XYZ file of N, CA and C in Angstrom:
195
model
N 140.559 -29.707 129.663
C 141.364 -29.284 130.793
C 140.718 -29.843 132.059
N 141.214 -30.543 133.200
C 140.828 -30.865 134.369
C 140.911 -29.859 135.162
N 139.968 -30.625 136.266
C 140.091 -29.349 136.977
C 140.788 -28.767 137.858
N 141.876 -29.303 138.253
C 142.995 -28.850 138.966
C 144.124 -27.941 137.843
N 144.069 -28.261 136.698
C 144.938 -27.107 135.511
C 143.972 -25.930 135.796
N 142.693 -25.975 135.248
C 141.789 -24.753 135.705
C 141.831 -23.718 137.115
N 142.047 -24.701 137.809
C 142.430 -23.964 139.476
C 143.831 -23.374 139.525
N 144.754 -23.837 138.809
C 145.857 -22.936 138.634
C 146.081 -22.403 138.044
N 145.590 -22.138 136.541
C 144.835 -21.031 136.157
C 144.412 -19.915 136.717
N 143.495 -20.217 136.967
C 142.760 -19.089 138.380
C 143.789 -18.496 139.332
N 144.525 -19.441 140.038
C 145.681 -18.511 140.968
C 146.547 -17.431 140.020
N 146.753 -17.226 139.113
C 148.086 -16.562 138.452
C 147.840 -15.431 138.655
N 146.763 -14.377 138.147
C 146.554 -13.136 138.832
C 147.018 -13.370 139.852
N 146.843 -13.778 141.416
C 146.857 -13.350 142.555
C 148.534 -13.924 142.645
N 148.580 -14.757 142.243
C 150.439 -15.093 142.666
C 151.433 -13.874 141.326
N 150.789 -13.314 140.286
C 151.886 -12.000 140.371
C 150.944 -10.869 140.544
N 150.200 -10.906 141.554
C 149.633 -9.668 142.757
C 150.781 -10.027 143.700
N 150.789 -10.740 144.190
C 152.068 -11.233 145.431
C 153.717 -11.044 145.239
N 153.869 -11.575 143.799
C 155.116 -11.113 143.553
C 155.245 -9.767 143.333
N 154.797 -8.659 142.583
C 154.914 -7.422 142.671
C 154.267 -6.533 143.951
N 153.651 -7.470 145.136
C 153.575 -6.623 146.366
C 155.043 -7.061 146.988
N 155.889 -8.102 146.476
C 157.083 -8.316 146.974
C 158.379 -7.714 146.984
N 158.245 -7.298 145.476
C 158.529 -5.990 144.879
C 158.851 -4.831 145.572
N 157.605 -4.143 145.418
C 157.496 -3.295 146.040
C 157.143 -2.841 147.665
N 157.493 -4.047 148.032
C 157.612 -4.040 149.962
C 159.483 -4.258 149.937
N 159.985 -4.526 149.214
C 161.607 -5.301 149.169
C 162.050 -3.130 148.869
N 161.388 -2.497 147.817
C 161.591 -1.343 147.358
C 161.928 -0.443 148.200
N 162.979 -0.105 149.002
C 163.116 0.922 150.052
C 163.071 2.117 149.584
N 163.131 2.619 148.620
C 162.886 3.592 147.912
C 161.524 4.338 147.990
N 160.604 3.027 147.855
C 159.485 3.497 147.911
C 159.225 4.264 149.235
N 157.833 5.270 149.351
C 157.582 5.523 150.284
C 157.177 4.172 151.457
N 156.815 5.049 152.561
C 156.172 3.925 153.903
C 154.888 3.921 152.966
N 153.996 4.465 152.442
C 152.305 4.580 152.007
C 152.595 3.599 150.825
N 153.752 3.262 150.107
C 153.352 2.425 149.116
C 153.780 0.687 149.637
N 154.806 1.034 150.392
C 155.411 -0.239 151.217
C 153.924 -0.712 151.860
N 153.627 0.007 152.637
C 152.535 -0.556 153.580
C 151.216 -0.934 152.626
N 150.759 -0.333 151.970
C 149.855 -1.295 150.711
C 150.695 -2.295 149.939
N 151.778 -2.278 150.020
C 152.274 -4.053 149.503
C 152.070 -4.655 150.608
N 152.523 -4.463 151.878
C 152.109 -5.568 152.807
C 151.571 -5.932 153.195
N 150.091 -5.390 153.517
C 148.865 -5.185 153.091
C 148.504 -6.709 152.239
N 148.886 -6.342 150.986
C 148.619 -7.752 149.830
C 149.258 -9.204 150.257
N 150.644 -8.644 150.859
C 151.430 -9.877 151.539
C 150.367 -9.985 152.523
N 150.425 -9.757 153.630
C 149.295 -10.341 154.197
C 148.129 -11.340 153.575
N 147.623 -10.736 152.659
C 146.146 -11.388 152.446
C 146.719 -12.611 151.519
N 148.016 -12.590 150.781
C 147.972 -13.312 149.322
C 149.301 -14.343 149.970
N 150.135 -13.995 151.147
C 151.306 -14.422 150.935
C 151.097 -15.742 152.270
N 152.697 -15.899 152.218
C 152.986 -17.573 153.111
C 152.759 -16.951 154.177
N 153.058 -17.399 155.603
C 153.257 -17.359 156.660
C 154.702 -16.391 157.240
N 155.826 -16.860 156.289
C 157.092 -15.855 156.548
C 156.729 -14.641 155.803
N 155.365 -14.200 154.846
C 155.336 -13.360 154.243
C 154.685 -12.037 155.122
N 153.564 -12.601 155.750
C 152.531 -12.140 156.530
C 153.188 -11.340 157.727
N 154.731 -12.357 158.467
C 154.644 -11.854 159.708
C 156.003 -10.810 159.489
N 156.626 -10.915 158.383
C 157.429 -9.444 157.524
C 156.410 -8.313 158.148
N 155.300 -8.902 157.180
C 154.296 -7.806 156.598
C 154.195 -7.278 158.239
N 153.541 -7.989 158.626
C 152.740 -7.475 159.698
C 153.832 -6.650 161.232
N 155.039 -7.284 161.047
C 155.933 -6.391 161.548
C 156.095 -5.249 161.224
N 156.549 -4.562 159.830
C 157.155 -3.860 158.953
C 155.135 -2.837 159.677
N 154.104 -3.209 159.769
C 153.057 -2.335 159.831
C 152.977 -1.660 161.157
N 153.466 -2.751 162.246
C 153.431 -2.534 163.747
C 154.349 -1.211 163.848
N 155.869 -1.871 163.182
C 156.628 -1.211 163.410
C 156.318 0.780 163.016
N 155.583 0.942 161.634
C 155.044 1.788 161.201
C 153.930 2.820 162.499
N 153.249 1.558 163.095
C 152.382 1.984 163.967
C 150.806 1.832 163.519
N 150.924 1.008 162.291
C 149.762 1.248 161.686
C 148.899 -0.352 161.975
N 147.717 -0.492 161.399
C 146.997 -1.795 161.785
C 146.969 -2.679 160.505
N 147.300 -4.224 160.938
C 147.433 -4.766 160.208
C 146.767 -5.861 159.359
């Protein structure tokens, strides 16, 4: 295996950490306490349109992001 197959390897945990913080930030159902720990993950794991969701959706909350 080279080492760029190995490195994407390695990402898959964290890219479905991202999809199921997508999940469950998309989940209106959920509470604000579980929304805001998905966005939380969006933040740290996600794109740029992911982050500034996130980081709205926290402001808006009142909380720090």
């Amino acid at each position: 295996m080279n080492a760029s197959a190995h490195g994407a390897f390695a990402l898959m945990p964290r890219a479905g950490q991202l999809v199921a913080a997508r999940q469950q930030f998309e989940d209106h159902a959920a509470g604000s306490e579980a929304r805001a720990d998905a966005a939380r993950v969006m933040i740290d794991l996600g794109t740029a349109f992911d982050q500034g969701r996130a980081r709205r959706f926290l402001r808006d909350l009142g909380l720090p992001a």
